[in-house]
Amino acid sequence: MIRLTQIRKSFGRNEVLKGIDLTVRKGEVVAILGPSGSGKTTLLRCINYLERPSDGEIEIGELRVKCKHPSKQEIHRLRGKSAMVFQQYNLFKHKTAAENVMEGLVVVQKVPKEEARKRSVELLEKVGLGAKLDAYPSQLSGGQQQRVGIARALALNPEVILFDEPTSALDPELVGEVLAVIRKIAKEGITMIIVTHEMNFAQEVANRVVFMDQGAVVEEGAPNELFRSPKEERTRQFLQRMTPEAVYSI
C-alpha cells in the first residue's frame, strides 16, 4: 500500500502542492487528471524523491518516511520501491534497448550481467520488442522507446510504477501501442499511478481517478462515477472541456 499524508512542495514562494492526502492499495491503478500546472507531475516526482517534498509523510509498504528530515538511507530505500516512466523516455542514447533495461539491474541491484540480460530479453519480448534487443534509441520510434522505458521500470520489480504522461511526447498514431502495453501490465495486478491526459484510457484502465487543480485534490472516485456524475463544479468544467461528448448525470 502507498499512503501520502499532507504532502507539500514549494518552489520559493510558489506552493505547488498544498497538503496532498492519497492512498493507493496494492494492485490498484490510479489515474491522476488535471489541467497543466495543477501539480500532477510534481506529486509523482515527490513520491520517489526526484523532487524533495517540503513537508508530509510518504509510506510505501513497510517504509514510512517523514519528508522534512529524511536520511539518505530512507531516500535510497524509497527510490528502490518505485520506478518512473518519463514523458521523454530518458533512455541512454549510447546503449541498446537490452542494455537500457539491464542498467538498473546491474548498477543498482547488482544482478549479474548474464541474469540481467536474460531478464531484459524477457521483458522486451513482453512489450513487443523482442526483435529490437540490439537497437539503439535513435533506431527506434517514440512508441518503441517508451516501451523500452516501461520494460526498464518493470525490470526493477518495484512496488509501484509511476507513469508521467507516458504518451504526451508521441505522435497520435503511436499512442495506441504504448497504451496497449500499459493495459496489459495493469491486468497483472501491478500497482500503478498514471498521470495522463487520455480520458478514455483513464476510464478503461483505472480503478480510481483523482482530479487535481491548483496543487490540491479536488475530487476522486471510481471512473464511472467521476466521469458521469462529478460532484465538484471544477471537475465538471474540466471534463466538459476535455471530453465534450460526455453525458453527465446531474
PDB file of C-alpha atoms in Angstrom:
ATOM      1  CA  MET A   1       0.000   0.000   0.000  1.00  0.00           C
ATOM      2  CA  ILE A   2       1.051   3.582  -0.662  1.00  0.00           C
ATOM      3  CA  ARG A   3      -0.052   6.384   1.603  1.00  0.00           C
ATOM      4  CA  LEU A   4       0.735  10.066   1.099  1.00  0.00           C
ATOM      5  CA  THR A   5      -0.068  12.325   4.031  1.00  0.00           C
ATOM      6  CA  GLN A   6      -0.125  16.121   3.780  1.00  0.00           C
ATOM      7  CA  ILE A   7       2.496  16.258   1.023  1.00  0.00           C
ATOM      8  CA  ARG A   8       3.596  19.818   0.390  1.00  0.00           C
ATOM      9  CA  LYS A   9       6.072  21.206  -2.109  1.00  0.00           C
ATOM     10  CA  SER A  10       7.111  24.793  -2.660  1.00  0.00           C
ATOM     11  CA  PHE A  11       9.465  26.355  -5.175  1.00  0.00           C
ATOM     12  CA  GLY A  12      10.419  29.583  -3.473  1.00  0.00           C
ATOM     13  CA  ARG A  13       7.158  31.320  -2.589  1.00  0.00           C
ATOM     14  CA  ASN A  14       5.167  29.232  -5.053  1.00  0.00           C
ATOM     15  CA  GLU A  15       3.371  26.411  -3.220  1.00  0.00           C
ATOM     16  CA  VAL A  16       2.831  23.747  -5.880  1.00  0.00           C
ATOM     17  CA  LEU A  17       1.412  21.003  -3.628  1.00  0.00           C
ATOM     18  CA  LYS A  18      -0.866  22.119  -0.815  1.00  0.00           C
ATOM     19  CA  GLY A  19      -1.173  19.162   1.527  1.00  0.00           C
ATOM     20  CA  ILE A  20      -1.973  16.139  -0.639  1.00  0.00           C
ATOM     21  CA  ASP A  21      -3.526  13.085   1.016  1.00  0.00           C
ATOM     22  CA  LEU A  22      -3.741   9.974  -1.157  1.00  0.00           C
ATOM     23  CA  THR A  23      -3.897   6.234  -0.504  1.00  0.00           C
ATOM     24  CA  VAL A  24      -3.269   3.633  -3.219  1.00  0.00           C
ATOM     25  CA  ARG A  25      -3.977  -0.001  -2.434  1.00  0.00           C
ATOM     26  CA  LYS A  26      -1.753  -2.821  -3.633  1.00  0.00           C
ATOM     27  CA  GLY A  27      -2.656  -3.781  -7.203  1.00  0.00           C
ATOM     28  CA  GLU A  28      -4.693  -0.637  -7.760  1.00  0.00           C
ATOM     29  CA  VAL A  29      -4.358   1.569 -10.848  1.00  0.00           C
ATOM     30  CA  VAL A  30      -4.934   5.234 -10.062  1.00  0.00           C
ATOM     31  CA  ALA A  31      -5.154   7.832 -12.829  1.00  0.00           C
ATOM     32  CA  ILE A  32      -4.421  11.454 -11.955  1.00  0.00           C
ATOM     33  CA  LEU A  33      -6.063  14.091 -14.131  1.00  0.00           C
ATOM     34  CA  GLY A  34      -5.924  17.853 -14.075  1.00  0.00           C
ATOM     35  CA  PRO A  35      -5.006  20.965 -16.020  1.00  0.00           C
ATOM     36  CA  SER A  36      -1.438  21.974 -16.746  1.00  0.00           C
ATOM     37  CA  GLY A  37       0.227  23.390 -13.644  1.00  0.00           C
ATOM     38  CA  SER A  38      -2.025  21.576 -11.182  1.00  0.00           C
ATOM     39  CA  GLY A  39       0.910  19.728  -9.552  1.00  0.00           C
ATOM     40  CA  LYS A  40       0.388  16.252 -11.021  1.00  0.00           C
ATOM     41  CA  THR A  41       3.937  15.638 -12.217  1.00  0.00           C
ATOM     42  CA  THR A  42       5.439  17.254  -9.120  1.00  0.00           C
ATOM     43  CA  LEU A  43       3.435  14.841  -6.966  1.00  0.00           C
ATOM     44  CA  LEU A  44       4.820  11.837  -8.862  1.00  0.00           C
ATOM     45  CA  ARG A  45       8.359  13.154  -8.588  1.00  0.00           C
ATOM     46  CA  CYS A  46       7.919  13.669  -4.843  1.00  0.00           C
ATOM     47  CA  ILE A  47       6.877  10.032  -4.344  1.00  0.00           C
ATOM     48  CA  ASN A  48      10.330   8.773  -5.357  1.00  0.00           C
ATOM     49  CA  TYR A  49      12.252  11.890  -4.320  1.00  0.00           C
ATOM     50  CA  LEU A  50      13.171  13.197  -7.747  1.00  0.00           C
ATOM     51  CA  GLU A  51      11.735  16.282  -6.050  1.00  0.00           C
ATOM     52  CA  ARG A  52      12.124  16.649  -2.301  1.00  0.00           C
ATOM     53  CA  PRO A  53       8.777  17.396  -0.630  1.00  0.00           C
ATOM     54  CA  SER A  54       8.745  20.378   1.695  1.00  0.00           C
ATOM     55  CA  ASP A  55       6.646  18.533   4.259  1.00  0.00           C
ATOM     56  CA  GLY A  56       4.446  15.498   4.792  1.00  0.00           C
ATOM     57  CA  GLU A  57       4.905  11.755   5.000  1.00  0.00           C
ATOM     58  CA  ILE A  58       5.322   9.018   2.387  1.00  0.00           C
ATOM     59  CA  GLU A  59       4.585   5.390   3.154  1.00  0.00           C
ATOM     60  CA  ILE A  60       5.278   2.567   0.699  1.00  0.00           C
ATOM     61  CA  GLY A  61       4.810  -0.899   2.116  1.00  0.00           C
ATOM     62  CA  GLU A  62       6.565  -1.099   5.460  1.00  0.00           C
ATOM     63  CA  LEU A  63       8.679   2.008   4.814  1.00  0.00           C
ATOM     64  CA  ARG A  64       7.494   5.317   6.232  1.00  0.00           C
ATOM     65  CA  VAL A  65       9.475   8.492   5.552  1.00  0.00           C
ATOM     66  CA  LYS A  66       8.924  11.890   7.134  1.00  0.00           C
ATOM     67  CA  CYS A  67       9.709  14.282   4.316  1.00  0.00           C
ATOM     68  CA  LYS A  68      11.159  17.184   6.270  1.00  0.00           C
ATOM     69  CA  HIS A  69      14.217  15.354   7.586  1.00  0.00           C
ATOM     70  CA  PRO A  70      14.739  12.063   5.723  1.00  0.00           C
ATOM     71  CA  SER A  71      18.027  10.204   5.967  1.00  0.00           C
ATOM     72  CA  LYS A  72      19.990   9.298   2.840  1.00  0.00           C
ATOM     73  CA  GLN A  73      19.224   5.649   3.562  1.00  0.00           C
ATOM     74  CA  GLU A  74      15.465   6.348   3.704  1.00  0.00           C
ATOM     75  CA  ILE A  75      15.593   8.209   0.388  1.00  0.00           C
ATOM     76  CA  HIS A  76      17.552   5.350  -1.206  1.00  0.00           C
ATOM     77  CA  ARG A  77      15.075   2.755   0.076  1.00  0.00           C
ATOM     78  CA  LEU A  78      12.111   4.864  -1.075  1.00  0.00           C
ATOM     79  CA  ARG A  79      13.528   5.156  -4.576  1.00  0.00           C
ATOM     80  CA  GLY A  80      14.086   1.402  -4.622  1.00  0.00           C
ATOM     81  CA  LYS A  81      10.370   0.801  -4.110  1.00  0.00           C
ATOM     82  CA  SER A  82       9.203   2.779  -7.138  1.00  0.00           C
ATOM     83  CA  ALA A  83      10.079   3.151 -10.818  1.00  0.00           C
ATOM     84  CA  MET A  84       9.291   6.069 -13.096  1.00  0.00           C
ATOM     85  CA  VAL A  85       8.267   6.036 -16.745  1.00  0.00           C
ATOM     86  CA  PHE A  86       9.009   9.508 -18.106  1.00  0.00           C
ATOM     87  CA  GLN A  87       7.395  11.654 -20.785  1.00  0.00           C
ATOM     88  CA  GLN A  88      10.632  11.929 -22.763  1.00  0.00           C
ATOM     89  CA  TYR A  89      11.765   8.282 -22.329  1.00  0.00           C
ATOM     90  CA  ASN A  90      15.136   9.185 -20.686  1.00  0.00           C
ATOM     91  CA  LEU A  91      16.984   6.304 -22.350  1.00  0.00           C
ATOM     92  CA  PHE A  92      20.786   6.126 -22.568  1.00  0.00           C
ATOM     93  CA  LYS A  93      21.465   7.004 -26.209  1.00  0.00           C
ATOM     94  CA  HIS A  94      24.735   5.051 -26.325  1.00  0.00           C
ATOM     95  CA  LYS A  95      23.150   1.823 -25.016  1.00  0.00           C
ATOM     96  CA  THR A  96      20.949  -0.675 -26.844  1.00  0.00           C
ATOM     97  CA  ALA A  97      17.382  -1.427 -25.818  1.00  0.00           C
ATOM     98  CA  ALA A  98      18.548  -4.503 -23.888  1.00  0.00           C
ATOM     99  CA  GLU A  99      21.357  -2.575 -22.205  1.00  0.00           C
ATOM    100  CA  ASN A 100      18.958   0.181 -21.159  1.00  0.00           C
ATOM    101  CA  VAL A 101      16.713  -2.354 -19.462  1.00  0.00           C
ATOM    102  CA  MET A 102      19.708  -4.076 -17.854  1.00  0.00           C
ATOM    103  CA  GLU A 103      21.244  -0.894 -16.467  1.00  0.00           C
ATOM    104  CA  GLY A 104      19.250  -0.622 -13.245  1.00  0.00           C
ATOM    105  CA  LEU A 105      19.534  -4.332 -12.564  1.00  0.00           C
ATOM    106  CA  VAL A 106      23.321  -4.348 -12.903  1.00  0.00           C
ATOM    107  CA  VAL A 107      24.209  -0.961 -11.412  1.00  0.00           C
ATOM    108  CA  VAL A 108      21.568  -0.549  -8.697  1.00  0.00           C
ATOM    109  CA  GLN A 109      20.541  -4.082  -7.794  1.00  0.00           C
ATOM    110  CA  LYS A 110      23.944  -5.700  -8.532  1.00  0.00           C
ATOM    111  CA  VAL A 111      22.390  -8.501 -10.583  1.00  0.00           C
ATOM    112  CA  PRO A 112      24.988 -10.500 -12.600  1.00  0.00           C
ATOM    113  CA  LYS A 113      25.095  -9.374 -16.233  1.00  0.00           C
ATOM    114  CA  GLU A 114      24.067 -12.744 -17.661  1.00  0.00           C
ATOM    115  CA  GLU A 115      20.988 -12.890 -15.427  1.00  0.00           C
ATOM    116  CA  ALA A 116      20.187  -9.231 -16.146  1.00  0.00           C
ATOM    117  CA  ARG A 117      20.430  -9.845 -19.880  1.00  0.00           C
ATOM    118  CA  LYS A 118      18.009 -12.779 -19.634  1.00  0.00           C
ATOM    119  CA  ARG A 119      15.524 -10.665 -17.676  1.00  0.00           C
ATOM    120  CA  SER A 120      15.920  -7.816 -20.167  1.00  0.00           C
ATOM    121  CA  VAL A 121      15.139 -10.095 -23.107  1.00  0.00           C
ATOM    122  CA  GLU A 122      12.038 -11.480 -21.366  1.00  0.00           C
ATOM    123  CA  LEU A 123      10.668  -8.003 -20.663  1.00  0.00           C
ATOM    124  CA  LEU A 124      11.390  -6.590 -24.100  1.00  0.00           C
ATOM    125  CA  GLU A 125       9.570  -9.553 -25.603  1.00  0.00           C
ATOM    126  CA  LYS A 126       6.706  -8.838 -23.217  1.00  0.00           C
ATOM    127  CA  VAL A 127       6.350  -5.282 -24.538  1.00  0.00           C
ATOM    128  CA  GLY A 128       6.604  -6.441 -28.140  1.00  0.00           C
ATOM    129  CA  LEU A 129      10.240  -5.526 -28.792  1.00  0.00           C
ATOM    130  CA  GLY A 130      11.891  -8.947 -28.955  1.00  0.00           C
ATOM    131  CA  ALA A 131      13.248  -8.082 -32.397  1.00  0.00           C
ATOM    132  CA  LYS A 132      14.781  -4.793 -31.198  1.00  0.00           C
ATOM    133  CA  LEU A 133      17.098  -6.007 -28.432  1.00  0.00           C
ATOM    134  CA  ASP A 134      20.241  -4.582 -30.025  1.00  0.00           C
ATOM    135  CA  ALA A 135      18.692  -1.436 -31.475  1.00  0.00           C
ATOM    136  CA  TYR A 136      19.803   1.951 -30.166  1.00  0.00           C
ATOM    137  CA  PRO A 137      17.239   4.631 -29.204  1.00  0.00           C
ATOM    138  CA  SER A 138      17.961   6.549 -32.429  1.00  0.00           C
ATOM    139  CA  GLN A 139      16.834   3.460 -34.361  1.00  0.00           C
ATOM    140  CA  LEU A 140      13.516   3.223 -32.501  1.00  0.00           C
ATOM    141  CA  SER A 141      10.272   5.126 -32.898  1.00  0.00           C
ATOM    142  CA  GLY A 142       8.957   7.181 -29.999  1.00  0.00           C
ATOM    143  CA  GLY A 143       6.459   4.470 -29.143  1.00  0.00           C
ATOM    144  CA  GLN A 144       9.172   1.829 -29.159  1.00  0.00           C
ATOM    145  CA  GLN A 145      11.418   3.966 -26.944  1.00  0.00           C
ATOM    146  CA  GLN A 146       8.595   4.411 -24.456  1.00  0.00           C
ATOM    147  CA  ARG A 147       8.018   0.670 -24.400  1.00  0.00           C
ATOM    148  CA  VAL A 148      11.711   0.195 -23.592  1.00  0.00           C
ATOM    149  CA  GLY A 149      11.143   2.656 -20.733  1.00  0.00           C
ATOM    150  CA  ILE A 150       8.251   0.542 -19.463  1.00  0.00           C
ATOM    151  CA  ALA A 151      10.353  -2.631 -19.674  1.00  0.00           C
ATOM    152  CA  ARG A 152      13.110  -0.854 -17.739  1.00  0.00           C
ATOM    153  CA  ALA A 153      10.638   0.063 -14.991  1.00  0.00           C
ATOM    154  CA  LEU A 154       9.281  -3.485 -14.807  1.00  0.00           C
ATOM    155  CA  ALA A 155      12.809  -4.912 -14.559  1.00  0.00           C
ATOM    156  CA  LEU A 156      13.301  -3.334 -11.137  1.00  0.00           C
ATOM    157  CA  ASN A 157      10.268  -5.203  -9.764  1.00  0.00           C
ATOM    158  CA  PRO A 158       9.074  -2.085  -7.910  1.00  0.00           C
ATOM    159  CA  GLU A 159       6.131  -1.894  -5.546  1.00  0.00           C
ATOM    160  CA  VAL A 160       4.655   0.877  -7.699  1.00  0.00           C
ATOM    161  CA  ILE A 161       5.259   2.168 -11.222  1.00  0.00           C
ATOM    162  CA  LEU A 162       4.786   5.913 -11.725  1.00  0.00           C
ATOM    163  CA  PHE A 163       3.801   6.997 -15.242  1.00  0.00           C
ATOM    164  CA  ASP A 164       4.236  10.680 -16.073  1.00  0.00           C
ATOM    165  CA  GLU A 165       2.116  11.440 -19.168  1.00  0.00           C
ATOM    166  CA  PRO A 166       3.558   8.376 -20.947  1.00  0.00           C
ATOM    167  CA  THR A 167       2.013   9.281 -24.330  1.00  0.00           C
ATOM    168  CA  SER A 168       2.355  13.076 -24.368  1.00  0.00           C
ATOM    169  CA  ALA A 169       5.562  13.100 -26.473  1.00  0.00           C
ATOM    170  CA  LEU A 170       4.219  10.635 -29.049  1.00  0.00           C
ATOM    171  CA  ASP A 171       2.703  11.151 -32.464  1.00  0.00           C
ATOM    172  CA  PRO A 172      -1.025  10.258 -32.295  1.00  0.00           C
ATOM    173  CA  GLU A 173      -0.554   7.105 -34.362  1.00  0.00           C
ATOM    174  CA  LEU A 174       1.973   5.747 -31.837  1.00  0.00           C
ATOM    175  CA  VAL A 175      -0.126   6.345 -28.713  1.00  0.00           C
ATOM    176  CA  GLY A 176      -2.129   3.147 -29.075  1.00  0.00           C
ATOM    177  CA  GLU A 177       0.846   0.785 -28.899  1.00  0.00           C
ATOM    178  CA  VAL A 178       2.016   2.273 -25.600  1.00  0.00           C
ATOM    179  CA  LEU A 179      -1.451   2.286 -24.063  1.00  0.00           C
ATOM    180  CA  ALA A 180      -1.876  -1.355 -25.089  1.00  0.00           C
ATOM    181  CA  VAL A 181       1.242  -2.309 -23.126  1.00  0.00           C
ATOM    182  CA  ILE A 182       0.046  -0.402 -20.049  1.00  0.00           C
ATOM    183  CA  ARG A 183      -3.344  -2.135 -20.293  1.00  0.00           C
ATOM    184  CA  LYS A 184      -1.577  -5.484 -20.417  1.00  0.00           C
ATOM    185  CA  ILE A 185       0.509  -4.916 -17.288  1.00  0.00           C
ATOM    186  CA  ALA A 186      -2.471  -3.396 -15.458  1.00  0.00           C
ATOM    187  CA  LYS A 187      -4.228  -6.753 -15.819  1.00  0.00           C
ATOM    188  CA  GLU A 188      -1.311  -8.396 -13.990  1.00  0.00           C
ATOM    189  CA  GLY A 189      -2.124  -6.554 -10.768  1.00  0.00           C
ATOM    190  CA  ILE A 190       0.877  -4.220 -10.741  1.00  0.00           C
ATOM    191  CA  THR A 191       0.289  -1.089  -8.662  1.00  0.00           C
ATOM    192  CA  MET A 192       0.396   1.984 -10.899  1.00  0.00           C
ATOM    193  CA  ILE A 193      -0.124   5.712 -10.588  1.00  0.00           C
ATOM    194  CA  ILE A 194      -0.630   7.292 -14.006  1.00  0.00           C
ATOM    195  CA  VAL A 195      -0.675  10.995 -14.774  1.00  0.00           C
ATOM    196  CA  THR A 196      -2.471  11.170 -18.108  1.00  0.00           C
ATOM    197  CA  HIS A 197      -4.486  13.372 -20.418  1.00  0.00           C
ATOM    198  CA  GLU A 198      -6.001  10.336 -22.176  1.00  0.00           C
ATOM    199  CA  MET A 199      -9.537  10.437 -20.783  1.00  0.00           C
ATOM    200  CA  ASN A 200     -10.831   7.280 -22.451  1.00  0.00           C
ATOM    201  CA  PHE A 201      -7.777   5.348 -21.327  1.00  0.00           C
ATOM    202  CA  ALA A 202      -8.228   6.544 -17.732  1.00  0.00           C
ATOM    203  CA  GLN A 203     -11.858   5.399 -17.767  1.00  0.00           C
ATOM    204  CA  GLU A 204     -10.913   1.994 -19.157  1.00  0.00           C
ATOM    205  CA  VAL A 205      -7.812   1.103 -17.126  1.00  0.00           C
ATOM    206  CA  ALA A 206      -8.019   2.920 -13.781  1.00  0.00           C
ATOM    207  CA  ASN A 207      -9.705   1.557 -10.674  1.00  0.00           C
ATOM    208  CA  ARG A 208      -9.859   5.098  -9.344  1.00  0.00           C
ATOM    209  CA  VAL A 209      -9.494   8.573 -10.820  1.00  0.00           C
ATOM    210  CA  VAL A 210      -8.111  11.581  -8.959  1.00  0.00           C
ATOM    211  CA  PHE A 211      -8.716  15.121 -10.222  1.00  0.00           C
ATOM    212  CA  MET A 212      -6.205  17.767  -9.143  1.00  0.00           C
ATOM    213  CA  ASP A 213      -6.254  21.523  -9.555  1.00  0.00           C
ATOM    214  CA  GLN A 214      -4.038  24.273  -8.138  1.00  0.00           C
ATOM    215  CA  GLY A 215      -1.972  21.875  -6.040  1.00  0.00           C
ATOM    216  CA  ALA A 216      -4.864  20.113  -4.326  1.00  0.00           C
ATOM    217  CA  VAL A 217      -7.052  17.040  -4.801  1.00  0.00           C
ATOM    218  CA  VAL A 218     -10.457  18.372  -5.803  1.00  0.00           C
ATOM    219  CA  GLU A 219     -12.261  15.062  -6.205  1.00  0.00           C
ATOM    220  CA  GLU A 220     -11.638  11.336  -6.539  1.00  0.00           C
ATOM    221  CA  GLY A 221     -13.752   8.302  -7.241  1.00  0.00           C
ATOM    222  CA  ALA A 222     -14.419   5.320  -9.470  1.00  0.00           C
ATOM    223  CA  PRO A 223     -14.106   6.211 -13.181  1.00  0.00           C
ATOM    224  CA  ASN A 224     -17.796   5.738 -13.945  1.00  0.00           C
ATOM    225  CA  GLU A 225     -18.777   7.926 -11.017  1.00  0.00           C
ATOM    226  CA  LEU A 226     -16.310  10.719 -11.607  1.00  0.00           C
ATOM    227  CA  PHE A 227     -16.757  10.915 -15.379  1.00  0.00           C
ATOM    228  CA  ARG A 228     -20.539  10.611 -15.383  1.00  0.00           C
ATOM    229  CA  SER A 229     -21.502  12.305 -12.116  1.00  0.00           C
ATOM    230  CA  PRO A 230     -18.733  14.632 -10.903  1.00  0.00           C
ATOM    231  CA  LYS A 231     -19.608  16.183  -7.553  1.00  0.00           C
ATOM    232  CA  GLU A 232     -17.485  19.315  -7.873  1.00  0.00           C
ATOM    233  CA  GLU A 233     -18.134  22.114 -10.345  1.00  0.00           C
ATOM    234  CA  ARG A 234     -14.412  22.466 -11.111  1.00  0.00           C
ATOM    235  CA  THR A 235     -14.230  18.775 -12.061  1.00  0.00           C
ATOM    236  CA  ARG A 236     -17.272  19.185 -14.274  1.00  0.00           C
ATOM    237  CA  GLN A 237     -15.730  22.165 -16.055  1.00  0.00           C
ATOM    238  CA  PHE A 238     -12.504  20.275 -16.730  1.00  0.00           C
ATOM    239  CA  LEU A 239     -14.249  17.155 -18.040  1.00  0.00           C
ATOM    240  CA  GLN A 240     -16.569  19.141 -20.269  1.00  0.00           C
ATOM    241  CA  ARG A 241     -13.542  20.769 -21.874  1.00  0.00           C
ATOM    242  CA  MET A 242     -11.584  17.505 -22.200  1.00  0.00           C
ATOM    243  CA  THR A 243     -14.499  15.225 -23.124  1.00  0.00           C
ATOM    244  CA  PRO A 244     -17.153  17.484 -24.676  1.00  0.00           C
ATOM    245  CA  GLU A 245     -19.151  14.454 -25.809  1.00  0.00           C
ATOM    246  CA  ALA A 246     -19.542  13.178 -22.234  1.00  0.00           C
ATOM    247  CA  VAL A 247     -23.021  12.815 -20.813  1.00  0.00           C
ATOM    248  CA  TYR A 248     -23.360  13.720 -17.148  1.00  0.00           C
ATOM    249  CA  SER A 249     -25.991  12.589 -14.695  1.00  0.00           C
ATOM    250  CA  ILE A 250     -26.970  15.604 -12.624  1.00  0.00           C
TER     251      ILE A 250
END
